[in-house]
């Protein structure tokens, strides 16, 4: 009888232990985060154990994708309400549109989050009717990064708001392919957020616009033809081979290897090109505000990669906890203390630029902030236009229009079609999209 009692007790204890274990398992929430394969996002993944240590009931699963693939996947997921992702990385284009459609959960900005510390242009760009739908992980504009040694040796200078023609002359002067140095590196890979981010700022500066005041596409205008012709000629003569396949990451690798005399791209790159552990030319990098032609309106873009929570998620509370952590002042402090203050994600919070440690470490800080503050999405074209956005038009139809246009211009760059053919095809496609959407 005693033996039976012992066995019964042992059985009860084992059942209790199993239930406790099961309870622990069920209490643990796994969230899936979709993000882009950029350096700051990869660093966030490395620091995730710090979050999980502070929040032992939450585990983070990462899905890291190339930029165009990420956009396709998250757009499909959120439109279909599939719920594959609990947190997704989106930008200023998607956040207000998807927020307006009810596809996103508002970001919890209560308590110590301090949303007022977020730079106004970044906060406004990620909001709809005053509600924040994307928490900015990093923000950016665009600017010129150049090799001071090469430019000086060529007897040239690079200054804020140089003309595009002067930039072409500098590229010609430093171009030395026999030594593995190309005059200029620019995005050429097709995509509304790839080559068209840069191409639209060039077109803006030449006086172009995506649509006229009646929403009719303007891609066959003389300003677009001048801008695209200039871009194709510049990269064909002074860019690296295969430019039509290069976007941010490819150009970053070339610049850090010392193969680019100049690179005009996202300000966020500044922390990478000045990092001696990544860049062979870290001590020779200079910065200048983006070039202009007919105007400085829309000459440099405005963007923020942000973390957003789809309304379809069943794990909203855990998702909010992660998003608030990854976009907080405390996270920036963690990166600064872990990797150095020049490596923190920038372009989001005023407190970052006010931090003496950041100011001392980041030689690019003033140029970056100046570029971000100069971009105005509400006034980005020389002629009047009906849309908000610098390098994109904040309408649902733009993603398809920008994608097709990017493919056409990449084709012109690769030599598979003329500039006129590319812009005619792009304009015809855009006109079809706008008519279908009943803009006119």
Coordinates of C-alpha atoms in Angstrom, one line a residue:
X1 CA 0.0 0.0 0.0
X2 CA 2.9 2.3 0.8
X3 CA 4.4 1.5 -2.5
X4 CA 1.2 2.3 -4.3
X5 CA 1.0 5.7 -2.5
X6 CA 4.6 6.5 -3.5
X7 CA 3.9 5.6 -7.1
X8 CA 0.8 7.7 -7.1
X9 CA 2.6 10.6 -5.6
X10 CA 5.4 10.3 -8.1
X11 CA 2.9 10.2 -11.0
X12 CA 1.2 13.3 -9.6
X13 CA 4.5 15.1 -9.4
X14 CA 5.4 14.1 -13.0
X15 CA 2.0 15.4 -14.2
X16 CA 2.4 18.6 -12.3
X17 CA 5.9 19.1 -13.8
X18 CA 4.6 18.4 -17.3
X19 CA 1.7 20.9 -16.8
X20 CA 4.2 23.5 -15.6
X21 CA 6.4 22.9 -18.6
X22 CA 3.4 23.1 -20.9
X23 CA 2.3 26.3 -19.2
X24 CA 5.7 27.8 -19.8
X25 CA 5.6 26.8 -23.5
X26 CA 2.2 28.3 -24.0
X27 CA 3.2 31.5 -22.2
X28 CA 6.1 32.1 -24.6
X29 CA 5.1 34.1 -27.6
X30 CA 7.2 34.0 -30.8
X31 CA 6.9 37.0 -33.1
X32 CA 8.1 36.9 -36.7
X33 CA 9.8 40.1 -38.0
X34 CA 10.3 40.7 -41.7
X35 CA 13.1 43.1 -42.5
X36 CA 15.6 44.3 -45.2
X37 CA 19.1 43.1 -45.4
X38 CA 20.8 46.4 -44.6
X39 CA 23.6 46.7 -42.1
X40 CA 21.6 48.4 -39.3
X41 CA 18.9 45.7 -39.5
X42 CA 21.5 43.0 -39.3
X43 CA 22.9 44.6 -36.2
X44 CA 19.4 44.7 -34.7
X45 CA 19.2 40.9 -35.1
X46 CA 22.6 40.5 -33.3
X47 CA 21.3 42.5 -30.4
X48 CA 17.9 40.7 -30.2
X49 CA 19.2 38.4 -27.3
X50 CA 19.3 41.6 -25.2
X51 CA 15.6 42.1 -25.9
X52 CA 14.8 38.4 -25.2
X53 CA 16.7 38.6 -21.9
X54 CA 14.6 41.5 -20.8
X55 CA 11.4 39.9 -22.1
X56 CA 11.8 36.2 -21.5
X57 CA 8.2 35.5 -22.6
X58 CA 8.9 36.8 -26.2
X59 CA 11.1 35.1 -28.8
X60 CA 11.9 36.8 -32.1
X61 CA 12.1 35.0 -35.4
X62 CA 13.7 36.9 -38.3
X63 CA 12.9 36.8 -42.0
X64 CA 15.6 38.9 -43.7
X65 CA 15.1 39.8 -47.4
X66 CA 16.5 41.8 -50.2
X67 CA 14.7 45.1 -50.6
X68 CA 12.5 44.4 -53.6
X69 CA 11.6 40.9 -52.3
X70 CA 10.7 42.4 -48.9
X71 CA 8.4 44.9 -50.5
X72 CA 6.6 42.3 -52.5
X73 CA 6.2 39.9 -49.6
X74 CA 4.9 42.4 -47.0
X75 CA 2.6 44.0 -49.5
X76 CA 1.1 40.7 -50.4
X77 CA 0.9 39.6 -46.8
X78 CA -0.9 42.7 -45.5
X79 CA -3.3 43.0 -48.5
X80 CA -4.3 39.4 -48.0
X81 CA -4.4 39.7 -44.2
X82 CA -2.4 36.5 -44.1
X83 CA -0.7 37.3 -40.8
X84 CA 2.6 35.7 -41.7
X85 CA 4.5 38.6 -40.0
X86 CA 3.9 40.2 -36.7
X87 CA 6.3 43.1 -37.4
X88 CA 7.2 44.3 -40.8
X89 CA 9.7 46.8 -42.1
X90 CA 8.1 49.4 -44.3
X91 CA 8.7 53.0 -45.3
X92 CA 7.2 56.4 -45.7
X93 CA 5.3 55.3 -48.8
X94 CA 3.4 52.5 -47.2
X95 CA 2.8 53.7 -43.6
X96 CA 0.2 56.5 -44.3
X97 CA -1.5 54.6 -47.1
X98 CA -1.8 51.3 -45.2
X99 CA -2.7 53.2 -42.0
X100 CA -5.5 54.9 -43.8
X101 CA -6.8 51.6 -45.0
X102 CA -6.9 50.1 -41.5
X103 CA -4.2 47.5 -42.4
X104 CA -1.8 48.7 -39.6
X105 CA -2.1 48.9 -35.8
X106 CA -1.1 52.4 -34.5
X107 CA 2.2 52.5 -32.7
X108 CA 2.0 52.7 -28.9
X109 CA 3.7 56.0 -28.2
X110 CA 2.6 56.2 -24.5
X111 CA 4.9 56.5 -21.5
X112 CA 8.6 56.8 -21.9
X113 CA 8.6 56.3 -25.7
X114 CA 8.9 60.0 -26.4
X115 CA 7.5 60.4 -29.9
X116 CA 8.1 64.1 -29.7
X117 CA 11.8 63.4 -29.9
X118 CA 11.4 61.9 -33.4
X119 CA 12.5 64.4 -36.1
X120 CA 9.3 66.2 -37.3
X121 CA 9.7 65.3 -41.0
X122 CA 10.2 61.6 -40.2
X123 CA 7.3 61.5 -37.7
X124 CA 4.9 63.2 -40.2
X125 CA 6.0 61.0 -43.0
X126 CA 5.1 57.8 -41.1
X127 CA 1.7 59.2 -39.8
X128 CA -1.8 59.5 -41.1
X129 CA -4.0 62.2 -39.7
X130 CA -1.6 62.6 -36.7
X131 CA -1.4 58.9 -35.8
X132 CA 2.0 57.1 -36.1
X133 CA 1.7 53.9 -38.0
X134 CA 5.4 53.1 -38.4
X135 CA 8.1 53.5 -35.7
X136 CA 11.3 54.8 -37.4
X137 CA 14.3 52.5 -37.0
X138 CA 16.5 54.8 -39.1
X139 CA 15.8 57.8 -41.3
X140 CA 17.7 59.1 -44.3
X141 CA 18.0 61.6 -47.0
X142 CA 20.6 61.4 -49.8
X143 CA 23.9 63.2 -50.2
X144 CA 27.3 63.1 -52.0
X145 CA 30.0 60.9 -50.5
X146 CA 33.4 61.3 -52.2
X147 CA 37.0 60.5 -52.0
X148 CA 38.8 63.6 -50.9
X149 CA 42.2 62.3 -52.0
X150 CA 41.1 61.5 -55.5
X151 CA 39.2 64.8 -56.0
X152 CA 42.2 66.8 -54.7
X153 CA 44.7 65.0 -56.8
X154 CA 42.5 65.7 -59.9
X155 CA 42.5 69.4 -59.1
X156 CA 38.8 69.4 -58.5
X157 CA 36.4 70.3 -55.7
X158 CA 33.1 69.0 -54.4
X159 CA 30.7 71.4 -52.6
X160 CA 27.2 71.6 -51.4
X161 CA 24.6 71.8 -54.1
X162 CA 27.1 71.5 -57.0
X163 CA 25.5 71.3 -60.4
X164 CA 25.1 67.9 -61.9
X165 CA 27.3 69.1 -64.8
X166 CA 30.1 69.8 -62.3
X167 CA 29.6 66.4 -60.7
X168 CA 30.0 64.9 -64.2
X169 CA 33.2 66.8 -64.7
X170 CA 34.6 65.6 -61.3
X171 CA 33.6 62.0 -62.2
X172 CA 35.5 62.4 -65.5
X173 CA 38.6 63.7 -63.8
X174 CA 38.9 60.9 -61.2
X175 CA 37.7 58.1 -63.5
X176 CA 40.6 55.6 -63.8
X177 CA 39.3 52.2 -64.6
X178 CA 42.8 50.8 -65.3
X179 CA 43.5 51.3 -61.6
X180 CA 40.1 49.9 -60.6
X181 CA 38.6 53.4 -59.8
X182 CA 35.4 54.5 -61.4
X183 CA 34.3 58.2 -61.4
X184 CA 30.9 57.7 -59.9
X185 CA 28.7 54.9 -58.5
X186 CA 24.9 55.3 -58.6
X187 CA 21.9 53.0 -58.3
X188 CA 20.9 51.2 -61.5
X189 CA 19.0 48.2 -60.3
X190 CA 15.3 48.4 -61.2
X191 CA 12.8 49.1 -58.5
X192 CA 10.7 52.0 -57.3
X193 CA 12.8 52.1 -54.2
X194 CA 16.0 51.2 -55.9
X195 CA 17.0 53.1 -59.1
X196 CA 13.9 55.3 -59.0
X197 CA 14.7 56.7 -55.6
X198 CA 17.8 58.3 -57.0
X199 CA 16.4 58.9 -60.5
X200 CA 13.4 60.8 -59.2
X201 CA 15.6 63.2 -57.3
X202 CA 17.7 63.8 -60.4
X203 CA 14.5 64.3 -62.4
X204 CA 13.2 66.7 -59.7
X205 CA 16.4 68.8 -59.9
X206 CA 16.0 69.0 -63.7
X207 CA 12.5 70.4 -63.2
X208 CA 10.5 67.2 -63.8
X209 CA 7.5 65.8 -62.0
X210 CA 5.7 62.5 -62.0
X211 CA 2.2 63.9 -62.7
X212 CA 0.8 67.2 -63.7
X213 CA -2.0 68.9 -61.7
X214 CA -4.6 66.7 -63.4
X215 CA -2.7 63.5 -62.4
X216 CA -1.6 62.9 -66.0
X217 CA 1.9 61.1 -66.2
X218 CA 4.7 63.4 -67.4
X219 CA 7.4 60.8 -68.1
X220 CA 7.8 61.9 -71.8
X221 CA 8.4 65.6 -70.8
X222 CA 11.6 67.2 -71.9
X223 CA 12.7 67.4 -68.3
X224 CA 12.5 63.7 -67.8
X225 CA 14.3 63.0 -71.1
X226 CA 17.1 65.4 -70.1
X227 CA 17.4 63.9 -66.7
X228 CA 17.4 60.2 -67.8
X229 CA 19.7 60.9 -70.7
X230 CA 22.2 62.7 -68.4
X231 CA 22.0 59.8 -65.9
X232 CA 22.5 57.1 -68.5
X233 CA 25.4 59.0 -70.1
X234 CA 27.1 59.7 -66.8
X235 CA 27.0 56.0 -65.6
X236 CA 27.9 54.6 -69.0
X237 CA 31.0 56.8 -69.3
X238 CA 32.2 57.0 -65.7
X239 CA 30.4 54.3 -63.7
X240 CA 31.4 50.7 -62.9
X241 CA 30.6 47.9 -65.3
X242 CA 27.2 46.3 -64.7
X243 CA 25.7 49.4 -63.1
X244 CA 22.2 48.3 -64.1
X245 CA 22.5 45.6 -61.4
X246 CA 23.7 47.8 -58.6
X247 CA 21.7 49.2 -55.7
X248 CA 22.6 50.3 -52.3
X249 CA 24.5 47.3 -51.0
X250 CA 26.5 46.7 -54.2
X251 CA 27.5 50.4 -54.4
X252 CA 28.5 50.4 -50.7
X253 CA 30.8 47.4 -51.3
X254 CA 32.4 49.1 -54.3
X255 CA 32.9 52.4 -52.4
X256 CA 34.4 50.7 -49.3
X257 CA 36.8 48.8 -51.5
X258 CA 38.0 52.2 -52.9
X259 CA 36.5 51.7 -56.3
X260 CA 34.3 54.8 -56.4
X261 CA 35.4 58.4 -56.7
X262 CA 31.9 59.5 -55.8
X263 CA 28.7 57.9 -54.6
X264 CA 25.4 59.7 -54.3
X265 CA 23.0 57.6 -52.1
X266 CA 21.4 57.3 -48.7
X267 CA 22.9 59.4 -45.8
X268 CA 22.7 56.2 -43.7
X269 CA 25.7 54.9 -45.6
X270 CA 27.9 57.6 -44.0
X271 CA 28.4 55.5 -40.9
X272 CA 29.6 52.5 -43.0
X273 CA 32.0 54.3 -45.3
X274 CA 33.7 56.1 -42.4
X275 CA 34.1 52.9 -40.4
X276 CA 37.7 51.6 -40.7
X277 CA 36.6 48.1 -40.0
X278 CA 34.4 48.1 -43.1
X279 CA 35.9 50.8 -45.4
X280 CA 39.5 50.9 -46.9
X281 CA 39.0 54.6 -47.5
X282 CA 37.4 55.6 -44.2
X283 CA 39.8 58.4 -43.5
X284 CA 39.4 60.0 -47.0
X285 CA 35.6 60.4 -47.2
X286 CA 34.0 63.8 -47.7
X287 CA 30.3 64.8 -47.7
X288 CA 28.3 67.4 -49.6
X289 CA 24.6 68.1 -50.2
X290 CA 23.0 66.6 -53.3
X291 CA 23.6 68.1 -56.8
X292 CA 21.1 70.3 -58.6
X293 CA 20.3 71.4 -62.1
X294 CA 17.3 73.7 -62.7
X295 CA 16.2 73.7 -59.0
X296 CA 17.1 72.4 -55.6
X297 CA 13.5 71.3 -55.0
X298 CA 13.4 67.5 -54.5
X299 CA 17.1 67.2 -55.1
X300 CA 17.5 64.8 -52.2
X301 CA 15.1 62.2 -51.0
X302 CA 13.4 61.6 -47.6
X303 CA 12.9 58.1 -46.3
X304 CA 12.7 56.1 -43.1
X305 CA 12.8 52.3 -42.7
X306 CA 10.3 51.8 -39.9
X307 CA 8.8 48.9 -38.0
X308 CA 5.1 48.5 -38.3
X309 CA 2.5 46.1 -36.9
X310 CA -0.1 44.6 -39.3
X311 CA -3.7 44.7 -38.0
X312 CA -3.9 40.9 -38.8
X313 CA -1.4 39.9 -36.2
X314 CA -2.6 37.9 -33.2
X315 CA 0.4 38.9 -31.2
X316 CA 0.0 42.7 -31.2
X317 CA 1.1 43.1 -27.5
X318 CA 4.4 41.3 -28.0
X319 CA 4.9 43.1 -31.3
X320 CA 4.4 46.5 -29.7
X321 CA 6.9 45.6 -27.0
X322 CA 9.5 44.7 -29.6
X323 CA 8.9 47.7 -31.8
X324 CA 9.1 50.1 -28.8
X325 CA 12.4 48.6 -27.8
X326 CA 14.0 48.6 -31.2
X327 CA 13.1 52.2 -32.0
X328 CA 13.8 53.7 -28.5
X329 CA 16.4 56.1 -27.2
X330 CA 17.6 53.2 -25.1
X331 CA 18.2 51.0 -28.1
X332 CA 20.3 53.8 -29.7
X333 CA 22.2 54.0 -26.4
X334 CA 22.8 50.2 -26.5
X335 CA 24.2 50.3 -30.0
X336 CA 26.4 53.2 -29.1
X337 CA 27.8 51.5 -26.0
X338 CA 28.2 48.1 -27.8
X339 CA 29.5 49.1 -31.3
X340 CA 30.5 52.8 -30.9
X341 CA 28.5 55.9 -31.4
X342 CA 29.4 56.3 -35.1
X343 CA 27.5 53.0 -35.7
X344 CA 24.1 53.9 -34.2
X345 CA 21.0 54.1 -36.5
X346 CA 20.5 57.7 -37.3
X347 CA 18.0 60.1 -38.8
X348 CA 15.2 59.4 -36.3
X349 CA 15.7 61.2 -33.0
X350 CA 16.8 64.8 -32.1
X351 CA 18.4 63.4 -28.9
X352 CA 20.9 61.4 -31.1
X353 CA 22.2 64.6 -32.8
X354 CA 22.3 66.4 -29.4
X355 CA 24.4 63.7 -27.8
X356 CA 28.1 64.8 -27.4
X357 CA 29.3 61.2 -27.9
X358 CA 27.6 61.0 -31.2
X359 CA 28.7 64.4 -32.4
X360 CA 32.3 63.5 -31.6
X361 CA 32.2 60.1 -33.3
X362 CA 30.1 60.9 -36.4
X363 CA 31.9 63.3 -38.7
X364 CA 28.9 63.1 -41.0
X365 CA 26.3 64.2 -38.4
X366 CA 25.9 67.8 -39.6
X367 CA 25.7 66.9 -43.3
X368 CA 23.2 64.1 -42.6
X369 CA 20.9 66.2 -40.5
X370 CA 21.1 69.1 -43.0
X371 CA 20.0 66.8 -45.8
X372 CA 17.1 65.4 -43.9
X373 CA 15.9 68.8 -42.8
X374 CA 16.1 70.2 -46.3
X375 CA 13.8 67.6 -47.9
X376 CA 10.2 68.7 -48.1
X377 CA 7.7 66.1 -49.4
X378 CA 5.0 68.8 -49.7
X379 CA 7.0 70.9 -52.1
X380 CA 9.4 68.7 -54.1
X381 CA 8.9 69.8 -57.7
X382 CA 9.6 73.0 -59.6
X383 CA 6.2 72.9 -61.4
X384 CA 3.0 72.4 -59.3
X385 CA 2.2 68.7 -58.6
X386 CA -0.8 67.2 -56.8
X387 CA 1.1 64.6 -54.8
X388 CA 3.1 64.4 -51.5
X389 CA 6.5 62.7 -51.6
X390 CA 10.0 63.5 -52.8
X391 CA 11.2 60.3 -54.6
X392 CA 7.7 58.8 -54.8
X393 CA 4.1 59.9 -55.1
X394 CA 2.1 58.9 -52.0
X395 CA -0.8 57.2 -53.9
X396 CA -1.5 53.4 -54.0
X397 CA -0.9 53.2 -57.7
X398 CA 2.6 54.5 -57.5
X399 CA 4.2 51.2 -56.5
X400 CA 3.3 49.6 -59.8
X401 CA 4.0 52.7 -61.8
X402 CA 7.4 53.2 -60.2
X403 CA 8.3 49.6 -60.6
X404 CA 7.6 49.6 -64.4
X405 CA 9.4 52.9 -64.8
X406 CA 12.4 51.6 -62.9
X407 CA 12.5 48.5 -65.2
X408 CA 12.4 50.7 -68.3
X409 CA 15.2 53.1 -67.2
X410 CA 17.3 50.2 -66.1
X411 CA 16.8 48.8 -69.6
X412 CA 18.0 52.1 -71.1
X413 CA 21.1 52.0 -68.8
X414 CA 21.9 48.5 -69.9
X415 CA 21.5 49.5 -73.6
X416 CA 18.6 47.2 -74.3
X417 CA 16.4 50.2 -75.3
X418 CA 16.8 54.0 -75.9
X419 CA 15.9 56.6 -73.3
X420 CA 12.9 57.7 -75.5
X421 CA 11.7 54.2 -75.8
X422 CA 12.0 53.6 -72.1
X423 CA 10.1 56.7 -71.1
X424 CA 7.4 56.2 -73.7
X425 CA 6.8 52.7 -72.4
X426 CA 6.8 53.9 -68.8
X427 CA 4.4 56.7 -69.6
X428 CA 2.0 54.5 -71.5
X429 CA 1.9 52.1 -68.5
X430 CA 1.5 54.9 -66.0
X431 CA -1.4 56.4 -68.1
X432 CA -3.1 53.0 -68.1
X433 CA -2.8 52.6 -64.4
X434 CA -4.2 56.1 -63.7
X435 CA -7.1 55.7 -66.1
X436 CA -8.0 52.3 -64.5
X437 CA -7.9 54.0 -61.1
X438 CA -10.2 56.7 -62.5
X439 CA -7.9 59.7 -61.8
X440 CA -9.2 61.1 -65.1

